[in-house]
Amino acid sequence: MSISFTPWPAEFAACYREKGYWIDRPLTELIEFGEPQHVALICGERQFTYDSLRQQSDNLAANLYQMGLRAGDTAVVQLPNVAEFYVAFFALLKIGVVPVNALFNHNERELESYTEQIQPRIIIASERHKLFRDDVFYQRLQSLAPALDHLVLLESDSWAQHNITSLAHTIATLQFHRFEPSQAHEVAFFQLSGGSTGTPKLIPRTHNDYYFSIRRSAEICELNSNTRFLCALPCAHNYPMSSPGAFGVFWAGGCVVMAPNPDALTCFELIEKHQVSMAALVPPAVALWVQAASRYQEQLKTLTLMQVGGAKLSETIARRIPEALGCQLQQVLGMAEGLVNYTRLDDDLETIMTTQGRPMCSLDEVKVVDSHGQPVANGIAGQLVTRGPYTIRGYFNAPEHNKKAFDQDGFYHSGDLVTLNDQGYLTVVGRDKDQINRGGEKIAAEEIENLLLTHEQIMHGALVAMPDALMGEKSCAFIVPFNKHHTLKGVTLRKYLRAQGVADYKIPDHFEFIDQLPLTPVGKPNKALLRAQISATLNLESMTEKSK
Ligand code: J2J
């Protein structure tokens, strides 16, 4: 059975096919073109040729099939930045199993939510994550998804054997099977939404739409078999996966070098050791690279392209990148829902430094609209709304939310406030969604507010962004306790949230205790005011700090 999703209207689908954007081929094809003996993937001391990447994902696919997994089944995968992430992804798709790839820093709550939503038959995870050091959490997931009957763990058999399969062992065991991925117009896998609601939304991506977005991205970034891409961001994120990311590099027959994290010195060593030519980072990481680079220029000699996206890059840092890192900058404004914008490699310097690029395809329809949905003039800020050949028409199983996030014409309302210039380039100027962008990591305010409200001493809670020199934004929770003589403290609330099993990056960086929440005329928490308030407090603090 295939996964249900909101399809593109037939006339749009026909047009995307006619243009050659949708080619009705499965995503598994991405690893089929590389030269057999060319290195596709480097992970620590291990190197995988295209031949071995294909063979290992074949083995795993056949073994998963033997274990009883079938087309239309779903999987929750949570792996760190390791080669097995890709092996597992292609293996699952080869037999038509539809995965959602959780981020490695996701925790109980996120994994439970994905499990409830997609009802997986298999979890592929790693004992390096505290949740999978024993089988307590797996059993909890089983209680949420009755069909869940397989746990496959990355680091073989370190604990109780029953029903647990070792990923390494399964990959290495030769098996033959004829593969049948799902149809190209069907859902291939789920991507994760940054979200602005209480429950994390899932994004159904079809083979056709995702494959197009990867091919077009690879073209724009001029990838070829000599490209050596450093995957330093979490490999499951849409950006290092597809813009053009590891998948674009596989399609072009190049090589992906895995980094455990974006730490500058770790990455510089990898760049030198493996002659990396291109990397993708978020703004806080690139700022640290720029700071550290002066003493390591020798190591960065092979780097020619640095992509920056996920959050707004300050113009000051942007301008320092070419000289500090000795390479070209490319800005990327993307979203897991679809639309990706790039500055082009041959754009003039001003465009590269001051915009977040333009859509990658001529059939990306992009409008900048005011609060009534009316297009505004170029140069005026408004909300970015879009539809196109690789932008979804609806979240998975979320009819109510879809009514708000998509309009009647199928445009996705991104919640990003942007300006459009006469050349069609977008500049992000703000946000009209209840989300905090913590250096590229997205936090849905409502999710954390709902959790805070379960605390017996809390009457109201509002999570807002506060400025931060390195991260761009951090999160601040304004708390109204029931009792004026409350005993609440930041540290206890942090502990409380951690105990609820929420990912660490979502835990508020700062707490402010107040008597009442300021309200807007319609009676909602006035978050603009709260943001202004916390900015003013921080300013004052930094001024007193300086004057000491
Ligand atoms: C400002 N805000 C940005 C940018 C994303 C490529 C690159 C990034 C993502 C991503 C992605 C921004 N300047 N350059 O999926 O394929 C904010 C916007 C956007 C949201 C999407 C890709 N680049 N953003 O970040 O789904 O608010 O995807 O709507 O995680 O990040 O977040 P996400």
mmCIF file of N, CA, C and O in Angstrom, residues 451-492:
data_model
loop_
_atom_site.group_PDB
_atom_site.id
_atom_site.type_symbol
_atom_site.label_atom_id
_atom_site.label_comp_id
_atom_site.label_asym_id
_atom_site.label_seq_id
_atom_site.Cartn_x
_atom_site.Cartn_y
_atom_site.Cartn_z
ATOM 1 N N LEU A 451 4.508 22.136 26.629
ATOM 2 C CA LEU A 451 5.200 21.354 27.660
ATOM 3 C C LEU A 451 5.321 22.137 28.959
ATOM 4 O O LEU A 451 5.135 21.603 30.050
ATOM 5 N N LEU A 452 5.639 23.432 28.824
ATOM 6 C CA LEU A 452 5.779 24.263 30.017
ATOM 7 C C LEU A 452 4.457 24.318 30.788
ATOM 8 O O LEU A 452 4.429 24.296 32.012
ATOM 9 N N LEU A 453 3.373 24.356 30.018
ATOM 10 C CA LEU A 453 2.060 24.475 30.652
ATOM 11 C C LEU A 453 1.658 23.233 31.449
ATOM 12 O O LEU A 453 0.726 23.282 32.246
ATOM 13 N N THR A 454 2.371 22.121 31.221
ATOM 14 C CA THR A 454 2.055 20.932 32.016
ATOM 15 C C THR A 454 2.671 21.036 33.422
ATOM 16 O O THR A 454 2.402 20.204 34.272
ATOM 17 N N HIS A 455 3.496 22.052 33.626
ATOM 18 C CA HIS A 455 4.117 22.226 34.949
ATOM 19 C C HIS A 455 3.101 22.845 35.912
ATOM 20 O O HIS A 455 2.457 23.835 35.587
ATOM 21 N N GLU A 456 3.026 22.270 37.108
ATOM 22 C CA GLU A 456 1.933 22.667 38.017
ATOM 23 C C GLU A 456 2.023 24.118 38.487
ATOM 24 O O GLU A 456 1.021 24.705 38.884
ATOM 25 N N GLN A 457 3.190 24.700 38.432
ATOM 26 C CA GLN A 457 3.295 26.086 38.919
ATOM 27 C C GLN A 457 3.154 27.130 37.810
ATOM 28 O O GLN A 457 3.238 28.326 38.067
ATOM 29 N N ILE A 458 2.987 26.669 36.564
ATOM 30 C CA ILE A 458 2.993 27.632 35.448
ATOM 31 C C ILE A 458 1.583 27.897 34.920
ATOM 32 O O ILE A 458 0.872 26.977 34.524
ATOM 33 N N MET A 459 1.223 29.184 34.899
ATOM 34 C CA MET A 459 -0.095 29.544 34.372
ATOM 35 C C MET A 459 0.001 29.833 32.870
ATOM 36 O O MET A 459 -0.795 29.357 32.094
ATOM 37 N N HIS A 460 0.974 30.656 32.475
ATOM 38 C CA HIS A 460 1.179 30.963 31.055
ATOM 39 C C HIS A 460 2.659 30.865 30.722
ATOM 40 O O HIS A 460 3.500 31.152 31.580
ATOM 41 N N GLY A 461 2.916 30.548 29.475
ATOM 42 C CA GLY A 461 4.304 30.540 29.022
ATOM 43 C C GLY A 461 4.349 30.976 27.575
ATOM 44 O O GLY A 461 3.452 30.641 26.797
ATOM 45 N N ALA A 462 5.336 31.766 27.228
ATOM 46 C CA ALA A 462 5.483 32.182 25.824
ATOM 47 C C ALA A 462 6.955 32.102 25.459
ATOM 48 O O ALA A 462 7.811 32.632 26.175
ATOM 49 N N LEU A 463 7.226 31.404 24.369
ATOM 50 C CA LEU A 463 8.617 31.256 23.936
ATOM 51 C C LEU A 463 8.878 32.212 22.773
ATOM 52 O O LEU A 463 8.134 32.206 21.791
ATOM 53 N N VAL A 464 9.915 33.018 22.906
ATOM 54 C CA VAL A 464 10.243 33.958 21.818
ATOM 55 C C VAL A 464 11.741 33.918 21.528
ATOM 56 O O VAL A 464 12.526 33.393 22.324
ATOM 57 N N ALA A 465 12.099 34.499 20.379
ATOM 58 C CA ALA A 465 13.512 34.560 20.012
ATOM 59 C C ALA A 465 14.167 35.733 20.722
ATOM 60 O O ALA A 465 13.555 36.778 20.913
ATOM 61 N N MET A 466 15.414 35.527 21.136
ATOM 62 C CA MET A 466 16.200 36.672 21.620
ATOM 63 C C MET A 466 17.505 36.704 20.828
ATOM 64 O O MET A 466 18.018 35.664 20.422
ATOM 65 N N PRO A 467 18.011 37.917 20.585
ATOM 66 C CA PRO A 467 19.204 38.007 19.749
ATOM 67 C C PRO A 467 20.415 37.381 20.417
ATOM 68 O O PRO A 467 20.549 37.436 21.637
ATOM 69 N N ASP A 468 21.272 36.775 19.606
ATOM 70 C CA ASP A 468 22.505 36.205 20.139
ATOM 71 C C ASP A 468 23.611 36.411 19.114
ATOM 72 O O ASP A 468 23.417 36.143 17.925
ATOM 73 N N ALA A 469 24.736 36.890 19.604
ATOM 74 C CA ALA A 469 25.812 37.285 18.686
ATOM 75 C C ALA A 469 26.249 36.128 17.798
ATOM 76 O O ALA A 469 26.451 36.302 16.600
ATOM 77 N N LEU A 470 26.395 34.940 18.351
ATOM 78 C CA LEU A 470 26.879 33.827 17.535
ATOM 79 C C LEU A 470 25.741 33.092 16.834
ATOM 80 O O LEU A 470 25.788 32.842 15.634
ATOM 81 N N MET A 471 24.701 32.752 17.572
ATOM 82 C CA MET A 471 23.637 31.899 17.012
ATOM 83 C C MET A 471 22.628 32.680 16.172
ATOM 84 O O MET A 471 21.770 32.074 15.544
ATOM 85 N N GLY A 472 22.706 34.000 16.197
ATOM 86 C CA GLY A 472 21.667 34.778 15.533
ATOM 87 C C GLY A 472 20.476 34.931 16.462
ATOM 88 O O GLY A 472 20.111 36.018 16.870
ATOM 89 N N GLU A 473 19.901 33.793 16.833
ATOM 90 C CA GLU A 473 18.798 33.797 17.791
ATOM 91 C C GLU A 473 19.004 32.691 18.793
ATOM 92 O O GLU A 473 19.529 31.637 18.465
ATOM 93 N N LYS A 474 18.563 32.963 20.022
ATOM 94 C CA LYS A 474 18.387 31.894 21.006
ATOM 95 C C LYS A 474 16.957 31.992 21.496
ATOM 96 O O LYS A 474 16.208 32.878 21.073
ATOM 97 N N SER A 475 16.567 31.098 22.407
ATOM 98 C CA SER A 475 15.166 31.132 22.826
ATOM 99 C C SER A 475 15.026 31.631 24.258
ATOM 100 O O SER A 475 15.861 31.332 25.122
ATOM 101 N N CYS A 476 13.974 32.399 24.473
ATOM 102 C CA CYS A 476 13.690 32.918 25.808
ATOM 103 C C CYS A 476 12.247 32.565 26.160
ATOM 104 O O CYS A 476 11.329 32.856 25.397
ATOM 105 N N ALA A 477 12.051 31.944 27.324
ATOM 106 C CA ALA A 477 10.689 31.604 27.760
ATOM 107 C C ALA A 477 10.231 32.616 28.803
ATOM 108 O O ALA A 477 10.900 32.811 29.828
ATOM 109 N N PHE A 478 9.141 33.288 28.504
ATOM 110 C CA PHE A 478 8.503 34.158 29.502
ATOM 111 C C PHE A 478 7.483 33.316 30.264
ATOM 112 O O PHE A 478 6.620 32.681 29.644
ATOM 113 N N ILE A 479 7.615 33.329 31.576
ATOM 114 C CA ILE A 479 6.782 32.451 32.400
ATOM 115 C C ILE A 479 5.932 33.280 33.365
ATOM 116 O O ILE A 479 6.461 34.156 34.061
ATOM 117 N N VAL A 480 4.630 33.002 33.370
ATOM 118 C CA VAL A 480 3.762 33.590 34.395
ATOM 119 C C VAL A 480 3.368 32.471 35.360
ATOM 120 O O VAL A 480 2.582 31.593 35.011
ATOM 121 N N PRO A 481 3.935 32.515 36.586
ATOM 122 C CA PRO A 481 3.577 31.467 37.548
ATOM 123 C C PRO A 481 2.193 31.742 38.145
ATOM 124 O O PRO A 481 1.740 32.884 38.142
ATOM 125 N N PHE A 482 1.537 30.708 38.642
ATOM 126 C CA PHE A 482 0.240 30.894 39.301
ATOM 127 C C PHE A 482 0.397 31.776 40.539
ATOM 128 O O PHE A 482 -0.425 32.623 40.831
ATOM 129 N N ASN A 483 1.494 31.522 41.214
ATOM 130 C CA ASN A 483 1.673 32.148 42.510
ATOM 131 C C ASN A 483 2.837 33.137 42.463
ATOM 132 O O ASN A 483 3.932 32.789 42.031
ATOM 133 N N LYS A 484 2.581 34.349 42.943
ATOM 134 C CA LYS A 484 3.644 35.362 42.952
ATOM 135 C C LYS A 484 4.863 34.901 43.754
ATOM 136 O O LYS A 484 5.983 35.280 43.474
ATOM 137 N N HIS A 485 4.593 34.091 44.785
ATOM 138 C CA HIS A 485 5.707 33.651 45.638
ATOM 139 C C HIS A 485 6.208 32.285 45.177
ATOM 140 O O HIS A 485 6.489 31.403 45.981
ATOM 141 N N HIS A 486 6.278 32.127 43.885
ATOM 142 C CA HIS A 486 6.690 30.839 43.323
ATOM 143 C C HIS A 486 8.155 30.520 43.634
ATOM 144 O O HIS A 486 8.921 31.428 43.989
ATOM 145 N N THR A 487 8.490 29.261 43.436
ATOM 146 C CA THR A 487 9.884 28.860 43.685
ATOM 147 C C THR A 487 10.567 28.457 42.386
ATOM 148 O O THR A 487 11.577 27.769 42.389
ATOM 149 N N LEU A 488 9.990 28.875 41.256
ATOM 150 C CA LEU A 488 10.533 28.426 39.966
ATOM 151 C C LEU A 488 11.878 29.065 39.670
ATOM 152 O O LEU A 488 12.109 30.226 39.990
ATOM 153 N N LYS A 489 12.706 28.281 39.025
ATOM 154 C CA LYS A 489 14.011 28.796 38.572
ATOM 155 C C LYS A 489 14.281 28.221 37.201
ATOM 156 O O LYS A 489 13.768 27.159 36.858
ATOM 157 N N GLY A 490 15.122 28.924 36.435
ATOM 158 C CA GLY A 490 15.497 28.432 35.105
ATOM 159 C C GLY A 490 16.007 27.006 35.171
ATOM 160 O O GLY A 490 15.592 26.143 34.396
ATOM 161 N N VAL A 491 16.889 26.747 36.125
ATOM 162 C CA VAL A 491 17.516 25.422 36.125
ATOM 163 C C VAL A 491 16.490 24.318 36.390
ATOM 164 O O VAL A 491 16.563 23.249 35.784
ATOM 165 N N THR A 492 15.514 24.607 37.265
ATOM 166 C CA THR A 492 14.536 23.539 37.532
ATOM 167 C C THR A 492 13.638 23.319 36.320
ATOM 168 O O THR A 492 13.254 22.198 36.009
#
